[in-house]
mmCIF file of C-alpha atoms and ligand atoms in Angstrom:
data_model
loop_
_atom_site.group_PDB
_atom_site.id
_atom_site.type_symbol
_atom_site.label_atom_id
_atom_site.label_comp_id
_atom_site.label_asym_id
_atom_site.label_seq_id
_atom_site.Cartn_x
_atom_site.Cartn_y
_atom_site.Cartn_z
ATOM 1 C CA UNK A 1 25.332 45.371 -78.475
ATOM 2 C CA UNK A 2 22.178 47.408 -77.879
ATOM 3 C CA UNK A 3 20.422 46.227 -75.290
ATOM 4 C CA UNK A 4 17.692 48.572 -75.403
ATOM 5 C CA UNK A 5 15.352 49.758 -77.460
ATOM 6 C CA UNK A 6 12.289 51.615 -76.935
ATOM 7 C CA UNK A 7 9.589 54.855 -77.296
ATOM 8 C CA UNK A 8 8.403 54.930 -81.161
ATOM 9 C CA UNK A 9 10.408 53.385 -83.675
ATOM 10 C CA UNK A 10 9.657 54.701 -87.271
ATOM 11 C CA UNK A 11 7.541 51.138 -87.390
ATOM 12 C CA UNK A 12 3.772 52.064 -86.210
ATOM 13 C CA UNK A 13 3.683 48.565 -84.458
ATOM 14 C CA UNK A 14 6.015 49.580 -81.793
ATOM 15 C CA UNK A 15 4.372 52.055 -80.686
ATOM 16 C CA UNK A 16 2.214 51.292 -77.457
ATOM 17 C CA UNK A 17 1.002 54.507 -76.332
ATOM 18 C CA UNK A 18 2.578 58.258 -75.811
ATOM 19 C CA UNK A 19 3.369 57.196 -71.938
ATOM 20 C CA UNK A 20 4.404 53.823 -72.685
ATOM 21 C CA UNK A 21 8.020 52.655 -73.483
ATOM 22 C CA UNK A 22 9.599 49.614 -73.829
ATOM 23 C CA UNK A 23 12.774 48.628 -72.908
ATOM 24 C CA UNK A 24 14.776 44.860 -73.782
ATOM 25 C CA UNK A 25 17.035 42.741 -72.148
ATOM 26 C CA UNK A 26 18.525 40.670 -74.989
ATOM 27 C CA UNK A 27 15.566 38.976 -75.609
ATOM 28 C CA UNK A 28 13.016 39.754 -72.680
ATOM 29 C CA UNK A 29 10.728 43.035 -72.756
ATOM 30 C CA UNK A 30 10.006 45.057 -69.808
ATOM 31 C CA UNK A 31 8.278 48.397 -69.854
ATOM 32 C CA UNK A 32 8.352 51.803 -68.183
ATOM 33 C CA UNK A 33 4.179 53.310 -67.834
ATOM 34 C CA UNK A 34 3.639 56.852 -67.211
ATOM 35 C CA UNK A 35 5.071 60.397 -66.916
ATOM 36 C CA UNK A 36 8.488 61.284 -65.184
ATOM 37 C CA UNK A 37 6.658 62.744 -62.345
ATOM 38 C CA UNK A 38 5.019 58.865 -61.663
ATOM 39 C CA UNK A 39 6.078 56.180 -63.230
ATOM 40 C CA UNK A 40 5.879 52.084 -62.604
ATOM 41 C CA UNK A 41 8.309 49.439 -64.373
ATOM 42 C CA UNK A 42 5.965 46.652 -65.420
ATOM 43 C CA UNK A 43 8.746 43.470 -65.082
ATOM 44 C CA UNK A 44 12.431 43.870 -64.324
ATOM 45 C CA UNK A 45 14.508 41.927 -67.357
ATOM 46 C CA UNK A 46 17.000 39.314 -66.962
ATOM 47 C CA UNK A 47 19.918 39.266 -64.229
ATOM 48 C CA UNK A 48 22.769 41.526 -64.561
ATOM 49 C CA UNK A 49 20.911 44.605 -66.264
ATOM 50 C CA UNK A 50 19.811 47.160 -63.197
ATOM 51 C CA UNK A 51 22.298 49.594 -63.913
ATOM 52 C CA UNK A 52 21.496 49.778 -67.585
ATOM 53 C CA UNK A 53 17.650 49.268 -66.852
ATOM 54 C CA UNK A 54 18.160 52.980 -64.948
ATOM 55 C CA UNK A 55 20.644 54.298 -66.828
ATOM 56 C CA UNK A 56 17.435 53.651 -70.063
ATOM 57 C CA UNK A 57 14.872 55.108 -67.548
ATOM 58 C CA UNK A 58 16.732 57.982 -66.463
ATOM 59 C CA UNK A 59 17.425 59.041 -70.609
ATOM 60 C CA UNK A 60 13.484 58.917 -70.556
ATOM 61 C CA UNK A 61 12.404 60.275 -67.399
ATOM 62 C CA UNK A 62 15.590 62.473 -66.567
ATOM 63 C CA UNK A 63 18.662 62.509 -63.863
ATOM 64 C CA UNK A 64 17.692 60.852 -61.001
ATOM 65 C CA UNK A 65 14.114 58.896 -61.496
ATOM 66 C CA UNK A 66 12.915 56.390 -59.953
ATOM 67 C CA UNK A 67 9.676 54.322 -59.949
ATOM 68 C CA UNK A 68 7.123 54.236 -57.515
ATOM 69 C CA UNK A 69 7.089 50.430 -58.169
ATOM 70 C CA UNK A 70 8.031 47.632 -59.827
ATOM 71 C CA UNK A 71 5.108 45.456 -60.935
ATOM 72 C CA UNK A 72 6.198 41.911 -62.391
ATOM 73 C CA UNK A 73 4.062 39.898 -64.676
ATOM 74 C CA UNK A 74 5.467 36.876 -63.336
ATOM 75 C CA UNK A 75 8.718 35.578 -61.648
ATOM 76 C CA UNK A 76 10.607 33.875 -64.245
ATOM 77 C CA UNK A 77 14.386 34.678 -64.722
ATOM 78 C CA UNK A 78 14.065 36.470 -67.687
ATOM 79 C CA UNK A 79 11.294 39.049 -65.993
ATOM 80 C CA UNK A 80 12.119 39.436 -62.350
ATOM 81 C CA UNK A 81 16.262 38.839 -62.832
ATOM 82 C CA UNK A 82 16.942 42.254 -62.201
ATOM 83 C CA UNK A 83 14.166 43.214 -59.897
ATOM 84 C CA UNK A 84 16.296 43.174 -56.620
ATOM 85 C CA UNK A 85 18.790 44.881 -57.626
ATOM 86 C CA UNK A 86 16.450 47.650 -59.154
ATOM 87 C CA UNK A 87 14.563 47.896 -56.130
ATOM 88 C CA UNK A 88 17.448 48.264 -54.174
ATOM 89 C CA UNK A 89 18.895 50.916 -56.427
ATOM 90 C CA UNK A 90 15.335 53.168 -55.863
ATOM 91 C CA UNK A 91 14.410 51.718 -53.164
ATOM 92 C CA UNK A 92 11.107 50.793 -54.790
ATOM 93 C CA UNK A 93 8.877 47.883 -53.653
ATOM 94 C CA UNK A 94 8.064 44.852 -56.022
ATOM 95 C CA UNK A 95 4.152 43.680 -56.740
ATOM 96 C CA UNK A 96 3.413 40.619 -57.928
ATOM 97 C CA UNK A 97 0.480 38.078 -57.620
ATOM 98 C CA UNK A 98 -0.080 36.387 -54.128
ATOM 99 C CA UNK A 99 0.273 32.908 -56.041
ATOM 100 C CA UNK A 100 3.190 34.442 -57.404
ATOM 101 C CA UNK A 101 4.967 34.935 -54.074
ATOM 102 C CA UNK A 102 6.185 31.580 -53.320
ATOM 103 C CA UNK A 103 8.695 31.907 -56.183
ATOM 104 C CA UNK A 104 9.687 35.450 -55.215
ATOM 105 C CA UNK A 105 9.952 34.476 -51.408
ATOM 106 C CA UNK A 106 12.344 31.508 -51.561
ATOM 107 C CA UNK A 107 9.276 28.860 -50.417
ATOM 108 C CA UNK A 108 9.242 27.021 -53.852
ATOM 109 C CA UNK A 109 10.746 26.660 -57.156
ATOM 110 C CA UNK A 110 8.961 26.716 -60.345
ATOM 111 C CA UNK A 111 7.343 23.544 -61.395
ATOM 112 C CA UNK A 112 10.270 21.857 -63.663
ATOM 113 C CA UNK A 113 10.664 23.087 -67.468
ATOM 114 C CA UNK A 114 9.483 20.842 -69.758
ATOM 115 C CA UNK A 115 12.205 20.358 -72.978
ATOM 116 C CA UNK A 116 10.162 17.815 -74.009
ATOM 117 C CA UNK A 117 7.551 20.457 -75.628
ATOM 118 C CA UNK A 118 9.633 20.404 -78.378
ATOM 119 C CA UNK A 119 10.626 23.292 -80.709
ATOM 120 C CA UNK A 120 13.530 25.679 -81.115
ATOM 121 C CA UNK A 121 12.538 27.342 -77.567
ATOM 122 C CA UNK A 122 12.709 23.524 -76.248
ATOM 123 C CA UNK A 123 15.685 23.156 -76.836
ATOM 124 C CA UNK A 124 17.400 26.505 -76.166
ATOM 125 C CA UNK A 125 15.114 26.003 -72.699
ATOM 126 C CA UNK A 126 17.309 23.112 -71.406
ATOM 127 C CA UNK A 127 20.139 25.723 -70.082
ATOM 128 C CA UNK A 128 17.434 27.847 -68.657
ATOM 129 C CA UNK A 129 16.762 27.961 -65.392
ATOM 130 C CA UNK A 130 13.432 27.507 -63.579
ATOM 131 C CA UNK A 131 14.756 28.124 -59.881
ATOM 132 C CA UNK A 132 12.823 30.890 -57.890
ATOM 133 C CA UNK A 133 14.109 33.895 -56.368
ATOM 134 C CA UNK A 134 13.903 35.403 -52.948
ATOM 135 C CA UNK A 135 13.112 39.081 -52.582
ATOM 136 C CA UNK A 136 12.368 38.991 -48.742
ATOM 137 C CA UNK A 137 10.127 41.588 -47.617
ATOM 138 C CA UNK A 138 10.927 44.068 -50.511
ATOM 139 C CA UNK A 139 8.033 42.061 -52.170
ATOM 140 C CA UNK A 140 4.332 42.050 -51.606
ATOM 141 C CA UNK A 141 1.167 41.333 -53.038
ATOM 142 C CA UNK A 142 -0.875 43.119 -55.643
ATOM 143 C CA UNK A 143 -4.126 45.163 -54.154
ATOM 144 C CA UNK A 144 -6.710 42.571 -54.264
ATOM 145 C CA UNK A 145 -9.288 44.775 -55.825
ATOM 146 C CA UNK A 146 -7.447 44.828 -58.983
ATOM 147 C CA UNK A 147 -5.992 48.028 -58.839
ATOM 148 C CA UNK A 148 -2.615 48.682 -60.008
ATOM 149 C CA UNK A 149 -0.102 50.866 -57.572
ATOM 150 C CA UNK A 150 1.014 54.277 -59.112
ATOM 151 C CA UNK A 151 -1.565 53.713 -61.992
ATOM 152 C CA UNK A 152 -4.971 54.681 -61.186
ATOM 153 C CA UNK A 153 -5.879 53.813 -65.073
ATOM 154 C CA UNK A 154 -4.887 50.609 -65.045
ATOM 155 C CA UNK A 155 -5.772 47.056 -63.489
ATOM 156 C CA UNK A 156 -5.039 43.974 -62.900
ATOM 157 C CA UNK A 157 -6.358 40.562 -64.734
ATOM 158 C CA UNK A 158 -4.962 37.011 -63.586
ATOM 159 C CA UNK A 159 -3.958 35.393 -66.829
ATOM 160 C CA UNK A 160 -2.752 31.764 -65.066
ATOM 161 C CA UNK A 161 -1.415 28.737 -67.279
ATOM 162 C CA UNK A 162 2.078 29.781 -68.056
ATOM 163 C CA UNK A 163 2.643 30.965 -64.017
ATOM 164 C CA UNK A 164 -0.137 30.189 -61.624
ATOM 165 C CA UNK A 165 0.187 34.045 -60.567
ATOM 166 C CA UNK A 166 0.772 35.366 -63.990
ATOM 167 C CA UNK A 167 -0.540 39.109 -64.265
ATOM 168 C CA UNK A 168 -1.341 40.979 -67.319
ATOM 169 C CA UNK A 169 -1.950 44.850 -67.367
ATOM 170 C CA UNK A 170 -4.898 46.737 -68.752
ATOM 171 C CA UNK A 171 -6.214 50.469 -69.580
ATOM 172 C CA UNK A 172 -9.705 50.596 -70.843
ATOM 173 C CA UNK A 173 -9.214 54.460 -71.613
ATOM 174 C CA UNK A 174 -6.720 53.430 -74.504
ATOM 175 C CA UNK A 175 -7.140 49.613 -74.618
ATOM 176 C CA UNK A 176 -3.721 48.939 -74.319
ATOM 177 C CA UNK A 177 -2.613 45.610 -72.988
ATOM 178 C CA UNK A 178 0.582 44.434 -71.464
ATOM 179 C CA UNK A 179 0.119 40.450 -71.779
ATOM 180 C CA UNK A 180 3.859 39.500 -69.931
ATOM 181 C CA UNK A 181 4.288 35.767 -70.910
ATOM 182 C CA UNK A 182 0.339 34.905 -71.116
ATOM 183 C CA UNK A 183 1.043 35.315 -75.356
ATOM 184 C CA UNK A 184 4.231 36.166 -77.029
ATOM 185 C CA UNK A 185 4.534 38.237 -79.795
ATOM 186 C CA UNK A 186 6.397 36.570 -81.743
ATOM 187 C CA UNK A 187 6.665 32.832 -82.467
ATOM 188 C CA UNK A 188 9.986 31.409 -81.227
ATOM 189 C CA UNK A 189 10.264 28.440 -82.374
ATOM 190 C CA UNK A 190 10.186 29.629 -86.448
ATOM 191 C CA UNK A 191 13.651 30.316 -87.360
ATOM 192 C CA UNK A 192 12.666 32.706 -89.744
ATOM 193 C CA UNK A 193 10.500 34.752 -87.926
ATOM 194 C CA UNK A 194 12.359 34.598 -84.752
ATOM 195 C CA UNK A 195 15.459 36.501 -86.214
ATOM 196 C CA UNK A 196 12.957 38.982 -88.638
ATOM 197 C CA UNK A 197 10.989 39.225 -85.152
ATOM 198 C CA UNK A 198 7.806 39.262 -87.272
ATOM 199 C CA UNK A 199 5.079 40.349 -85.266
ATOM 200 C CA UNK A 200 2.500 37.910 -84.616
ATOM 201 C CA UNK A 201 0.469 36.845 -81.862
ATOM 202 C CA UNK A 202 1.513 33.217 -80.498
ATOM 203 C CA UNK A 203 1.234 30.789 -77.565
ATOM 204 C CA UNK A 204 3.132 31.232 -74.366
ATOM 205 C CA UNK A 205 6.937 30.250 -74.438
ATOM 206 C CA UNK A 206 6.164 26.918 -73.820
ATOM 207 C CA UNK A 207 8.704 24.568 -71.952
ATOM 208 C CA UNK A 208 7.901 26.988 -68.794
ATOM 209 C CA UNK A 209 4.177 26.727 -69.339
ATOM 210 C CA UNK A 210 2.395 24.848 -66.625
ATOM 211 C CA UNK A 211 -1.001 24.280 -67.135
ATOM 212 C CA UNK A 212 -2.098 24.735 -70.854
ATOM 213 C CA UNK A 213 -6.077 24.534 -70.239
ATOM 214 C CA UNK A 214 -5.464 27.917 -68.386
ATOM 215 C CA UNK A 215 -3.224 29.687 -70.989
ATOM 216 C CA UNK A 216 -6.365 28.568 -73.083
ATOM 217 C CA UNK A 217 -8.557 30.243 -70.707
ATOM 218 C CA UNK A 218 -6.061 33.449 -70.468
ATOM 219 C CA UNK A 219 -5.741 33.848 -73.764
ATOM 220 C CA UNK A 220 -9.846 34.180 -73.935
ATOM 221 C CA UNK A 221 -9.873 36.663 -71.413
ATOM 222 C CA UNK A 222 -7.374 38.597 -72.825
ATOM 223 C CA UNK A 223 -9.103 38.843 -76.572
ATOM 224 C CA UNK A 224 -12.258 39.175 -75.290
ATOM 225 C CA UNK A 225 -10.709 43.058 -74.231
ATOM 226 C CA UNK A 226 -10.442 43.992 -77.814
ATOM 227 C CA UNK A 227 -7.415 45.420 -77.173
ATOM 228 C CA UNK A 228 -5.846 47.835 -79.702
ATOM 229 C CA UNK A 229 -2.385 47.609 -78.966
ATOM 230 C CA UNK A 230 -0.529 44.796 -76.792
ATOM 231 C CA UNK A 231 2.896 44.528 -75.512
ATOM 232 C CA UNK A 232 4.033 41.090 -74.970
ATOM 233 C CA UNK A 233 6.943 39.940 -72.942
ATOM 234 C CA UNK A 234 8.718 38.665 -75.858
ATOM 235 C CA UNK A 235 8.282 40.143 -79.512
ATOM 236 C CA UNK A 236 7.721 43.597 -81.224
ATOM 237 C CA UNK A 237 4.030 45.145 -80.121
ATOM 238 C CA UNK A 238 0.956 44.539 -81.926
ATOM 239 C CA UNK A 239 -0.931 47.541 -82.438
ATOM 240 C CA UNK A 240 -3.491 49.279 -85.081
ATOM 241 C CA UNK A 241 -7.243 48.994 -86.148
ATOM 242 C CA UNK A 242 -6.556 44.748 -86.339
ATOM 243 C CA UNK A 243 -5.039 44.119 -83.491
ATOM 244 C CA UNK A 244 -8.682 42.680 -81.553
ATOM 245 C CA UNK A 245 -9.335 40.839 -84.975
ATOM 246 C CA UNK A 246 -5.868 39.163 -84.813
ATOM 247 C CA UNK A 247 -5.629 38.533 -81.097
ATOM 248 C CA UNK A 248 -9.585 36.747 -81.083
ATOM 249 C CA UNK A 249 -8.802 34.863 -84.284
ATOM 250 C CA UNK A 250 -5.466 33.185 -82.681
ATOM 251 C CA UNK A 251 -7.439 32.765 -79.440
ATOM 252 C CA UNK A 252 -9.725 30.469 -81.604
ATOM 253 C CA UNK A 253 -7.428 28.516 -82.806
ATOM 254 C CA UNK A 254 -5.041 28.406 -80.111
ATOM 255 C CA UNK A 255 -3.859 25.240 -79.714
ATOM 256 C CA UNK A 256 -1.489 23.268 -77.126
ATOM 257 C CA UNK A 257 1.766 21.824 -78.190
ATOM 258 C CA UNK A 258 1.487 18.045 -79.441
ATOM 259 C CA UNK A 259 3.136 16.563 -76.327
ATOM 260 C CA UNK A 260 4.743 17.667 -73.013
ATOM 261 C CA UNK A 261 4.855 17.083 -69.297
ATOM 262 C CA UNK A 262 2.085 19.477 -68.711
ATOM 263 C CA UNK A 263 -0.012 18.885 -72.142
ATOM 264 C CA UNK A 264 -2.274 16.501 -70.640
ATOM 265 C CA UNK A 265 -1.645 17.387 -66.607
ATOM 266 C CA UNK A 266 -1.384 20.356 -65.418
ATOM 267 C CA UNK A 267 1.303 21.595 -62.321
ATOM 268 C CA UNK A 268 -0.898 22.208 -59.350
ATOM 269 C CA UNK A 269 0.109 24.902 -57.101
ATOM 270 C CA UNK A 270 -1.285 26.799 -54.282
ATOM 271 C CA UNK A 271 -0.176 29.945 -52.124
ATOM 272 C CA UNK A 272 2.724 27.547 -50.452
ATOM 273 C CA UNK A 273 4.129 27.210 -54.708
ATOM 274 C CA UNK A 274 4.035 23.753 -56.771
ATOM 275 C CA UNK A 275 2.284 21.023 -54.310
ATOM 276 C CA UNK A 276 1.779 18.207 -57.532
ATOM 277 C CA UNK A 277 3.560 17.530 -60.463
ATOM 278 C CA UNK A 278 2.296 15.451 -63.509
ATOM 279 C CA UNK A 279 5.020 12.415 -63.450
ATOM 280 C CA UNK A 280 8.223 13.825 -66.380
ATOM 281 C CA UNK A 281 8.107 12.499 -70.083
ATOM 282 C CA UNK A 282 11.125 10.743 -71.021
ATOM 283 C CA UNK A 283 13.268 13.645 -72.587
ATOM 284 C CA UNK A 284 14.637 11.455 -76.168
ATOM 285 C CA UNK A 285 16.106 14.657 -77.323
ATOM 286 C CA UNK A 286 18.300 15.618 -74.295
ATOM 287 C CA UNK A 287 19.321 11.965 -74.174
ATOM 288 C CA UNK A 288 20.584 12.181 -77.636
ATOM 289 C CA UNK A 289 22.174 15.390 -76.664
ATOM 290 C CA UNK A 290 23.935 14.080 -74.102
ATOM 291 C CA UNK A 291 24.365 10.807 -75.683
ATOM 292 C CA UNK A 292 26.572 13.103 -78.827
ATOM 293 C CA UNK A 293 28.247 15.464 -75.883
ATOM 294 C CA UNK A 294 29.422 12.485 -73.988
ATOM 295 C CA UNK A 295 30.548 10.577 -77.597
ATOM 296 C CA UNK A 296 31.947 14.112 -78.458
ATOM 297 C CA UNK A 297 33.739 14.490 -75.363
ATOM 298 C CA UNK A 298 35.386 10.583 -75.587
ATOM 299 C CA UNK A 299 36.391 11.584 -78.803
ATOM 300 C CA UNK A 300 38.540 14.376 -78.087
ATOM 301 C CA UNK A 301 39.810 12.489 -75.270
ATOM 302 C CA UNK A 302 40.645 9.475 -77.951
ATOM 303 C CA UNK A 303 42.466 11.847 -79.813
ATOM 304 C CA UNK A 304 44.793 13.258 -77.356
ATOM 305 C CA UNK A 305 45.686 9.671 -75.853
ATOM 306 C CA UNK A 306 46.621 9.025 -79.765
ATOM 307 C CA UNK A 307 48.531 11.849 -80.134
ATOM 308 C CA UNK A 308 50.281 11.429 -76.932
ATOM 309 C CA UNK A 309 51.429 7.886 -77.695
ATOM 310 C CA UNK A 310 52.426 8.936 -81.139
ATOM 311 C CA UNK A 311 54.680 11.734 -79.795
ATOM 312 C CA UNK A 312 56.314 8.427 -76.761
ATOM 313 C CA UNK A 313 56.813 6.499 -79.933
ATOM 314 C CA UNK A 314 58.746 8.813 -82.007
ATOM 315 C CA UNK A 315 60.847 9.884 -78.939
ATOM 316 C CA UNK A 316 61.839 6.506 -78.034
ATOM 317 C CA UNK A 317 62.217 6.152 -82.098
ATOM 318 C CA UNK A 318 64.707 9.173 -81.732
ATOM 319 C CA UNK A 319 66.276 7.933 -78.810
ATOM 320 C CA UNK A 320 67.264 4.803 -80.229
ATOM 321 C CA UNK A 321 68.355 6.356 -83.643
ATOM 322 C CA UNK A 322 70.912 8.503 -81.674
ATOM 323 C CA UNK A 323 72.192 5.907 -79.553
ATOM 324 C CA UNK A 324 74.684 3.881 -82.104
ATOM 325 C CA UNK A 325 76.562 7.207 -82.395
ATOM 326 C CA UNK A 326 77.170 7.251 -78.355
ATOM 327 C CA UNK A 327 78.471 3.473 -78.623
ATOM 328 C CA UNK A 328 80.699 4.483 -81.756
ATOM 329 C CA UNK A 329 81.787 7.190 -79.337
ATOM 330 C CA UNK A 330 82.728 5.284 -76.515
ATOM 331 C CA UNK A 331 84.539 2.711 -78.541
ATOM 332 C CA UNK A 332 86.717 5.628 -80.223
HETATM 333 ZN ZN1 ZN B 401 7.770 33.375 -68.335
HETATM 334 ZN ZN1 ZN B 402 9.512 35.322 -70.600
#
C-alpha cells in the first residue's frame, strides 16, 4: 500500500506551493515546508510511520536530512503518533501550543470523544483513541510572538475548538494555509466523497471536537486570510483563484452537528489540560453495537454448545450400535 503521496500530482489542487510537500499516513496528512538546506515537518502522522516518514523526506530533501523541527498542529494520535520517534531519529525538537502541552507532557488526556456526533466518522471514532502522549522535555512551546521556528515567512494563528491549542500555519507572501484539523478537506462522513476524496472544504472531524463555538470562531479567522491554497489535515488541498470564495462561503454557513456532548457545552481546559467536562450523552448507537456484538457473540457460542452435544449424541448413538456385536461375541 502507498502510504505516501506528495509534491505535484498532475491534479492542480494538490499542489500547495514549490517548497511545500505533503506526505500521508493512511488517512492523516502531514507536510514537509522549505528547501533541503532548512526544512520543518508541520505534524508527525499516525504511530508506527517514522522510518517511512524519513525514508519520504530523505527522497525529497536527499541522504541524510533532517528537520530543524517538528511543529504539530495539535496532539491527536493521528498527528503527533510518530513525533517521538521522529524526533528521536533527528534529534529534532517538537513545537506545539502551550495549551497544547498538557496532552504532549503526560498531565492530561484529551477531553473524551464524543460518538454520539453521529456520522460515518462517529462511528469509525469509537476505536479511536483520545489518550495523550508524553514527549518529556523533547517538547516545548511555540515562540509567543507568533513566529514559526526555521520559517521566518510563516506564523502562527490559534485556531481553538477542535484542540484548545490547535495551531494553523500561515505565509502572507503566497497565502498559503496549513489549517491541521481546524477544517478538513474533505467531508468524512459522505461515503461517496470520502472514497473519491472530493475536495471540499468541511467542518472539523467531529467526535474529537471540543468546543464548537470556537471551531466557529477558527474557521472565521481562517477565511478572513483569503487564502489561495490550504492544506488540511485530512483531504486533498484546495487551491486556485476560488479557494477564498469557497473557504468564506462554508465559513458562513458553517454549522455544528445536530447533537453531541460538546454541541451545546463546550470542554473547558486550561494550561494544566481538560479541568470541566459537559456531563456524556447517552451513546444509543454504541449500545446497539454492543447490544448486536454481545447477541453475536452468544450466538456463536449457542452454536458450538449445539454442535458439541450433537457430536456426544451420535457417539453414544455409535457406541450403543456397536455394542450387540461385543455381546454376540462373548456369547460365541
Ligand atoms: Zn485532530
Ligand atoms: Zn486529524
Amino acid at each position: 500500500m502507498a502510504f505516501f503521496e506528495g509534491e505535484r500530482t498532475a491534479r492542480s489542487r494538490d499542489f500547495l506551493a514549490d517548497d511545500i510537500v505533503r506526505f500521508t499516513t493512511l488517512f492523516a496528512n502531514l507536510y514537509a515546508v522549505g528547501t533541503a538546506e532548512r526544512w520543518v515537518l508541520v505534524d508527525a502522522g499516525l504511530p508506527g510511520f517514522a522510518r517511512s516518514i524519513r525514508r519520504a523526506a530523505e527522497q525529497k530533501f536527499g541522504a541524510g536530512a533532517r528537520p530543524e523541527a517538528i511543529v504539530l498542529t495539535h496532539g491527536h494520535w493521528d498527528h503527533s503518533g510518530s513525533a517521538l520517534e521522529l524526533s528521536k531519529l533527528w534529534d529534532a525538537p517538537i513545537f506545539a501550543h502551550t495549551l497544547e502541552l498538557p496532552y504532549l507532557t503526560g498531565k492530561s488526556n484529551y477531553a473524551p470523544k464524543d460518538p454520539t456526533v453521529g456520522g460515518m466518522i462517529g462511528m469509525a471514532a469509537r476505536v479511536f483513541p483520545s489518550r495523550g502522549y508524553d514527549f518529556g522535555p523533547r517538547v516545548q512551546a511555540l515562540p509567543a510572538n507568533g513566529a514559526v521556528p526555521a520559517l521566518p515567512d510563516w506564523i502562527w494563528i490559534h485556531t481553538p475548538g477542535h484542540t484548545h491549542g490547535h495551531v494553523s500555519l500561515w505565509r502572507k507572501r503566497d497565502a498559503v494555509l496549513l489549517a491541521g484539523d481546524a477544517l478538513t478537506t474533505v467531508n468524512q462522513d459522505n461515503p461517496y466523497t470520502a472514497v473519491t476524496r472530493t475536495a471540499e472544504f468541511y467542518r472539523p472531524p467531529a467526535p474529537f471536537t471540543v468546543d464548537w463555538d470556537a471551531a466557529g470562531a477558527s474557521l472565521c479567522t481562517l477565511a478572513s486570510l483569503a487564502p489561495a491554497a490550504v492544506g488540511a489535515g485530512h483531504g486533498l488541498p484546495i487551491a486556485g483563484p476560488d479557494t477564498a470564495d469557497r473557504l468564506l462561503a462554508y465559513a458562513r454557513s458553517f454549522d455544528r452537528p445536530s447533537g453531541g456532548r460538546y454541541v451545546q457545552a463546550p470542554a473547558q481546559a486550561d494550561e494544566s489540560g481538560i479541568v470541566k467536562l459537559p456531563p456524556p450523552v447517552p451513546d444509543q448507537t454504541g449500545r446497539l453495537i454492543a447490544v448486536w456484538a454481545v447477541t453475536g457473540v452468544a450466538g456463536v457460542a449457542a452454536m458450538l454448545v449445539a454442535q458439541e452435544v450433537k457430536k456426544r449424541r451420535d457417539r453414544s448413538k455409535a457406541e450403543k450400535a456397536a455394542k450387540p456385536d461385543e455381546e454376540d461375541a462373548a456369547k460365541s
